[in-house]
GROMACS .gro file of C-alpha atoms in nm:
model
  264
    1UNK     CA    1   0.000   0.000   0.000
    2UNK     CA    2   0.127   0.346  -0.092
    3UNK     CA    3   0.104   0.666   0.114
    4UNK     CA    4  -0.162   0.795  -0.126
    5UNK     CA    5  -0.373   0.483  -0.082
    6UNK     CA    6  -0.332   0.501   0.296
    7UNK     CA    7  -0.441   0.866   0.296
    8UNK     CA    8  -0.748   0.807   0.080
    9UNK     CA    9  -0.864   0.504   0.277
   10UNK     CA   10  -0.813   0.687   0.606
   11UNK     CA   11  -1.017   0.985   0.485
   12UNK     CA   12  -1.292   0.751   0.369
   13UNK     CA   13  -1.297   0.581   0.709
   14UNK     CA   14  -1.289   0.905   0.906
   15UNK     CA   15  -1.578   1.058   0.713
   16UNK     CA   16  -1.803   0.756   0.659
   17UNK     CA   17  -1.769   0.620   1.015
   18UNK     CA   18  -1.990   0.900   1.149
   19UNK     CA   19  -2.224   0.955   0.856
   20UNK     CA   20  -2.523   0.719   0.816
   21UNK     CA   21  -2.384   0.572   0.492
   22UNK     CA   22  -2.178   0.269   0.608
   23UNK     CA   23  -1.801   0.289   0.641
   24UNK     CA   24  -1.765  -0.086   0.581
   25UNK     CA   25  -1.936  -0.060   0.243
   26UNK     CA   26  -1.697   0.213   0.131
   27UNK     CA   27  -1.385   0.040   0.263
   28UNK     CA   28  -1.481  -0.278   0.078
   29UNK     CA   29  -1.607  -0.113  -0.241
   30UNK     CA   30  -1.343   0.153  -0.303
   31UNK     CA   31  -1.031  -0.069  -0.297
   32UNK     CA   32  -1.213  -0.328  -0.508
   33UNK     CA   33  -1.308  -0.074  -0.776
   34UNK     CA   34  -0.961   0.087  -0.768
   35UNK     CA   35  -0.783  -0.246  -0.784
   36UNK     CA   36  -0.590  -0.176  -0.465
   37UNK     CA   37  -0.456  -0.455  -0.242
   38UNK     CA   38  -0.625  -0.535   0.088
   39UNK     CA   39  -0.508  -0.282   0.345
   40UNK     CA   40  -0.470  -0.540   0.621
   41UNK     CA   41  -0.610  -0.571   0.970
   42UNK     CA   42  -0.348  -0.350   1.136
   43UNK     CA   43  -0.437  -0.058   0.909
   44UNK     CA   44  -0.809  -0.109   0.980
   45UNK     CA   45  -0.734  -0.089   1.352
   46UNK     CA   46  -0.523   0.227   1.305
   47UNK     CA   47  -0.794   0.417   1.119
   48UNK     CA   48  -1.063   0.304   1.365
   49UNK     CA   49  -0.846   0.426   1.653
   50UNK     CA   50  -0.824   0.757   1.467
   51UNK     CA   51  -1.203   0.777   1.446
   52UNK     CA   52  -1.228   0.684   1.813
   53UNK     CA   53  -0.980   0.955   1.909
   54UNK     CA   54  -1.186   1.212   1.723
   55UNK     CA   55  -1.513   1.131   1.900
   56UNK     CA   56  -1.338   1.119   2.239
   57UNK     CA   57  -1.193   1.465   2.180
   58UNK     CA   58  -1.517   1.612   2.048
   59UNK     CA   59  -1.728   1.485   2.340
   60UNK     CA   60  -1.454   1.514   2.603
   61UNK     CA   61  -1.658   1.742   2.831
   62UNK     CA   62  -1.969   1.523   2.807
   63UNK     CA   63  -1.766   1.207   2.864
   64UNK     CA   64  -1.594   1.355   3.168
   65UNK     CA   65  -1.931   1.447   3.321
   66UNK     CA   66  -2.075   1.106   3.235
   67UNK     CA   67  -1.778   0.925   3.394
   68UNK     CA   68  -1.798   1.141   3.707
   69UNK     CA   69  -2.172   1.098   3.754
   70UNK     CA   70  -2.162   0.727   3.667
   71UNK     CA   71  -1.904   0.667   3.935
   72UNK     CA   72  -2.108   0.871   4.182
   73UNK     CA   73  -2.420   0.668   4.098
   74UNK     CA   74  -2.243   0.354   4.217
   75UNK     CA   75  -2.192   0.515   4.557
   76UNK     CA   76  -2.521   0.697   4.613
   77UNK     CA   77  -2.731   0.444   4.416
   78UNK     CA   78  -2.923   0.717   4.237
   79UNK     CA   79  -2.907   0.852   3.883
   80UNK     CA   80  -2.812   1.217   3.894
   81UNK     CA   81  -2.662   1.447   3.632
   82UNK     CA   82  -2.528   1.248   3.336
   83UNK     CA   83  -2.539   0.910   3.512
   84UNK     CA   84  -2.850   0.796   3.322
   85UNK     CA   85  -2.685   0.875   2.989
   86UNK     CA   86  -2.368   0.692   3.093
   87UNK     CA   87  -2.562   0.381   3.196
   88UNK     CA   88  -2.761   0.403   2.873
   89UNK     CA   89  -2.441   0.390   2.666
   90UNK     CA   90  -2.307   0.094   2.863
   91UNK     CA   91  -2.632  -0.105   2.861
   92UNK     CA   92  -2.705  -0.017   2.498
   93UNK     CA   93  -2.377  -0.183   2.399
   94UNK     CA   94  -2.471  -0.526   2.537
   95UNK     CA   95  -2.687  -0.645   2.242
   96UNK     CA   96  -2.425  -0.573   1.975
   97UNK     CA   97  -2.153  -0.723   2.195
   98UNK     CA   98  -2.343  -1.049   2.235
   99UNK     CA   99  -2.442  -1.059   1.868
  100UNK     CA  100  -2.085  -0.988   1.762
  101UNK     CA  101  -1.950  -1.279   1.965
  102UNK     CA  102  -2.223  -1.513   1.842
  103UNK     CA  103  -2.207  -1.426   1.471
  104UNK     CA  104  -1.847  -1.306   1.422
  105UNK     CA  105  -1.756  -1.578   1.172
  106UNK     CA  106  -2.074  -1.530   0.967
  107UNK     CA  107  -2.034  -1.152   0.957
  108UNK     CA  108  -1.670  -1.171   0.849
  109UNK     CA  109  -1.742  -1.444   0.596
  110UNK     CA  110  -2.064  -1.488   0.399
  111UNK     CA  111  -2.206  -1.144   0.482
  112UNK     CA  112  -1.918  -0.958   0.317
  113UNK     CA  113  -2.079  -1.034  -0.018
  114UNK     CA  114  -2.134  -0.723  -0.234
  115UNK     CA  115  -2.501  -0.812  -0.279
  116UNK     CA  116  -2.553  -0.816   0.098
  117UNK     CA  117  -2.387  -0.474   0.113
  118UNK     CA  118  -2.605  -0.342  -0.166
  119UNK     CA  119  -2.937  -0.453  -0.026
  120UNK     CA  120  -2.845  -0.339   0.325
  121UNK     CA  121  -2.757   0.005   0.189
  122UNK     CA  122  -3.084   0.029   0.000
  123UNK     CA  123  -3.314  -0.125   0.261
  124UNK     CA  124  -3.184   0.061   0.563
  125UNK     CA  125  -3.161   0.378   0.353
  126UNK     CA  126  -3.537   0.361   0.296
  127UNK     CA  127  -3.594   0.296   0.668
  128UNK     CA  128  -3.372   0.595   0.758
  129UNK     CA  129  -3.571   0.820   0.526
  130UNK     CA  130  -3.903   0.699   0.669
  131UNK     CA  131  -3.792   0.750   1.030
  132UNK     CA  132  -3.670   1.101   0.949
  133UNK     CA  133  -3.983   1.183   0.751
  134UNK     CA  134  -4.241   1.066   1.003
  135UNK     CA  135  -4.054   1.083   1.334
  136UNK     CA  136  -4.194   1.342   1.576
  137UNK     CA  137  -3.849   1.486   1.666
  138UNK     CA  138  -3.954   1.622   2.007
  139UNK     CA  139  -3.727   1.443   2.259
  140UNK     CA  140  -3.356   1.457   2.337
  141UNK     CA  141  -3.114   1.188   2.453
  142UNK     CA  142  -3.144   1.320   2.809
  143UNK     CA  143  -3.514   1.228   2.808
  144UNK     CA  144  -3.448   0.867   2.714
  145UNK     CA  145  -3.623   0.575   2.881
  146UNK     CA  146  -3.488   0.226   2.941
  147UNK     CA  147  -3.719   0.104   2.663
  148UNK     CA  148  -3.543   0.350   2.432
  149UNK     CA  149  -3.207   0.206   2.538
  150UNK     CA  150  -3.321  -0.151   2.470
  151UNK     CA  151  -3.466  -0.060   2.129
  152UNK     CA  152  -3.164   0.139   2.011
  153UNK     CA  153  -2.922  -0.119   2.152
  154UNK     CA  154  -3.094  -0.402   1.963
  155UNK     CA  155  -3.103  -0.187   1.650
  156UNK     CA  156  -2.729  -0.130   1.677
  157UNK     CA  157  -2.677  -0.508   1.663
  158UNK     CA  158  -2.810  -0.497   1.305
  159UNK     CA  159  -2.501  -0.294   1.215
  160UNK     CA  160  -2.309  -0.623   1.211
  161UNK     CA  161  -2.464  -0.669   0.867
  162UNK     CA  162  -2.216  -0.497   0.629
  163UNK     CA  163  -2.375  -0.197   0.463
  164UNK     CA  164  -2.614  -0.121   0.748
  165UNK     CA  165  -2.405   0.156   0.912
  166UNK     CA  166  -2.368   0.158   1.290
  167UNK     CA  167  -2.435   0.531   1.317
  168UNK     CA  168  -2.713   0.509   1.058
  169UNK     CA  169  -2.914   0.237   1.229
  170UNK     CA  170  -2.886   0.394   1.575
  171UNK     CA  171  -2.990   0.733   1.436
  172UNK     CA  172  -3.281   0.564   1.260
  173UNK     CA  173  -3.392   0.400   1.586
  174UNK     CA  174  -3.366   0.730   1.773
  175UNK     CA  175  -3.570   0.913   1.510
  176UNK     CA  176  -3.833   0.637   1.513
  177UNK     CA  177  -3.867   0.689   1.889
  178UNK     CA  178  -3.938   1.060   1.840
  179UNK     CA  179  -3.592   1.199   1.913
  180UNK     CA  180  -3.461   1.511   1.744
  181UNK     CA  181  -3.203   1.466   1.469
  182UNK     CA  182  -2.928   1.616   1.681
  183UNK     CA  183  -3.014   1.396   1.981
  184UNK     CA  184  -3.023   1.080   1.770
  185UNK     CA  185  -2.685   1.169   1.619
  186UNK     CA  186  -2.519   1.256   1.950
  187UNK     CA  187  -2.635   0.936   2.115
  188UNK     CA  188  -2.527   0.733   1.812
  189UNK     CA  189  -2.177   0.880   1.838
  190UNK     CA  190  -2.154   0.816   2.213
  191UNK     CA  191  -2.288   0.464   2.172
  192UNK     CA  192  -2.022   0.389   1.913
  193UNK     CA  193  -1.735   0.448   2.158
  194UNK     CA  194  -1.752   0.118   2.352
  195UNK     CA  195  -1.825  -0.074   2.033
  196UNK     CA  196  -1.514   0.058   1.859
  197UNK     CA  197  -1.309  -0.013   2.171
  198UNK     CA  198  -1.437  -0.372   2.191
  199UNK     CA  199  -1.396  -0.438   1.818
  200UNK     CA  200  -1.050  -0.285   1.820
  201UNK     CA  201  -0.954  -0.504   2.114
  202UNK     CA  202  -1.060  -0.819   1.931
  203UNK     CA  203  -0.870  -0.712   1.620
  204UNK     CA  204  -0.562  -0.635   1.830
  205UNK     CA  205  -0.569  -0.993   1.956
  206UNK     CA  206  -0.576  -1.117   1.595
  207UNK     CA  207  -0.280  -0.890   1.510
  208UNK     CA  208  -0.087  -1.024   1.807
  209UNK     CA  209  -0.147  -1.373   1.672
  210UNK     CA  210   0.028  -1.283   1.350
  211UNK     CA  211  -0.226  -1.115   1.118
  212UNK     CA  212  -0.066  -0.923   0.830
  213UNK     CA  213   0.013  -0.559   0.898
  214UNK     CA  214   0.157  -0.245   0.743
  215UNK     CA  215   0.471  -0.039   0.817
  216UNK     CA  216   0.440   0.201   1.110
  217UNK     CA  217   0.464   0.513   0.892
  218UNK     CA  218   0.160   0.404   0.689
  219UNK     CA  219  -0.028   0.326   1.010
  220UNK     CA  220   0.058   0.676   1.137
  221UNK     CA  221  -0.074   0.834   0.817
  222UNK     CA  222  -0.394   0.633   0.851
  223UNK     CA  223  -0.442   0.727   1.216
  224UNK     CA  224  -0.383   1.101   1.171
  225UNK     CA  225  -0.591   1.139   0.854
  226UNK     CA  226  -0.877   0.939   1.002
  227UNK     CA  227  -0.872   1.135   1.330
  228UNK     CA  228  -0.871   1.478   1.163
  229UNK     CA  229  -1.136   1.397   0.902
  230UNK     CA  230  -1.356   1.226   1.162
  231UNK     CA  231  -1.343   1.525   1.397
  232UNK     CA  232  -1.438   1.767   1.119
  233UNK     CA  233  -1.713   1.532   1.003
  234UNK     CA  234  -1.869   1.509   1.350
  235UNK     CA  235  -1.861   1.887   1.387
  236UNK     CA  236  -2.014   1.951   1.044
  237UNK     CA  237  -2.279   1.680   1.075
  238UNK     CA  238  -2.408   1.804   1.411
  239UNK     CA  239  -2.400   2.165   1.289
  240UNK     CA  240  -2.598   2.100   0.971
  241UNK     CA  241  -2.821   1.800   1.036
  242UNK     CA  242  -3.120   2.002   1.159
  243UNK     CA  243  -3.132   2.190   0.829
  244UNK     CA  244  -3.043   1.922   0.577
  245UNK     CA  245  -3.216   1.624   0.739
  246UNK     CA  246  -3.145   1.259   0.657
  247UNK     CA  247  -3.290   1.267   0.305
  248UNK     CA  248  -2.960   1.328   0.120
  249UNK     CA  249  -2.792   1.042   0.307
  250UNK     CA  250  -3.081   0.806   0.238
  251UNK     CA  251  -3.070   0.890  -0.134
  252UNK     CA  252  -2.691   0.842  -0.139
  253UNK     CA  253  -2.728   0.501   0.025
  254UNK     CA  254  -2.984   0.392  -0.231
  255UNK     CA  255  -2.772   0.518  -0.522
  256UNK     CA  256  -2.461   0.344  -0.386
  257UNK     CA  257  -2.653   0.022  -0.337
  258UNK     CA  258  -2.779   0.032  -0.695
  259UNK     CA  259  -2.422   0.096  -0.816
  260UNK     CA  260  -2.303  -0.209  -0.625
  261UNK     CA  261  -2.574  -0.422  -0.782
  262UNK     CA  262  -2.479  -0.293  -1.126
  263UNK     CA  263  -2.104  -0.352  -1.077
  264UNK     CA  264  -2.121  -0.688  -0.903
   0.00000   0.00000   0.00000
């Protein structure tokens, strides 16, 4: 892999990780269409750590308050401040964690078929549009209920299907529950943090067992480009989503899915 390829793939990862358009679809499709070699597991981990770094930096104040109030809730046995939101993120991660352990081989094998990607992009794109179109958009993530947490957590487990989009399906679930666009996006980003950490940990174990990697300088390029592009993407998405809505992303998903069907 060249520096140019590393840069392009890292930018793709950093941008698509936080938009509801599926980063996995782009990271599978783009190298295939360009005829580039597989980037390797170590590079995938590097760019995901870059995306993780971006969301940690962007929400650093929220995360600090959540950690403080979560710890306090263990002592006083009450949910005050941001403790409810912190518990929601932790509990909402359980369904995807269990599903990931149960179906890891299937997801990394048969489901990486381009036709699965295509239909997931199209189908969940339509669902995203419908949730945005008919959702009431009156509640925020700080008004969530435990039923909301269970519903969004189970929805996130569907993101194991390549082409679904982890951020996309959690935003869709939030919108369907009557959350505002900004609230659905913020919670989707927070909910992604433990998932990326867990997935990165599993991949790190595979790397330690001898999975193919890339030189450190290419990994550094991937990390930095992914972190910077992801941070800017999060900022822009949250700033503009109220005005632009989910329609453009739903249409893009459908168009990309149709392109995949045409190519493969």
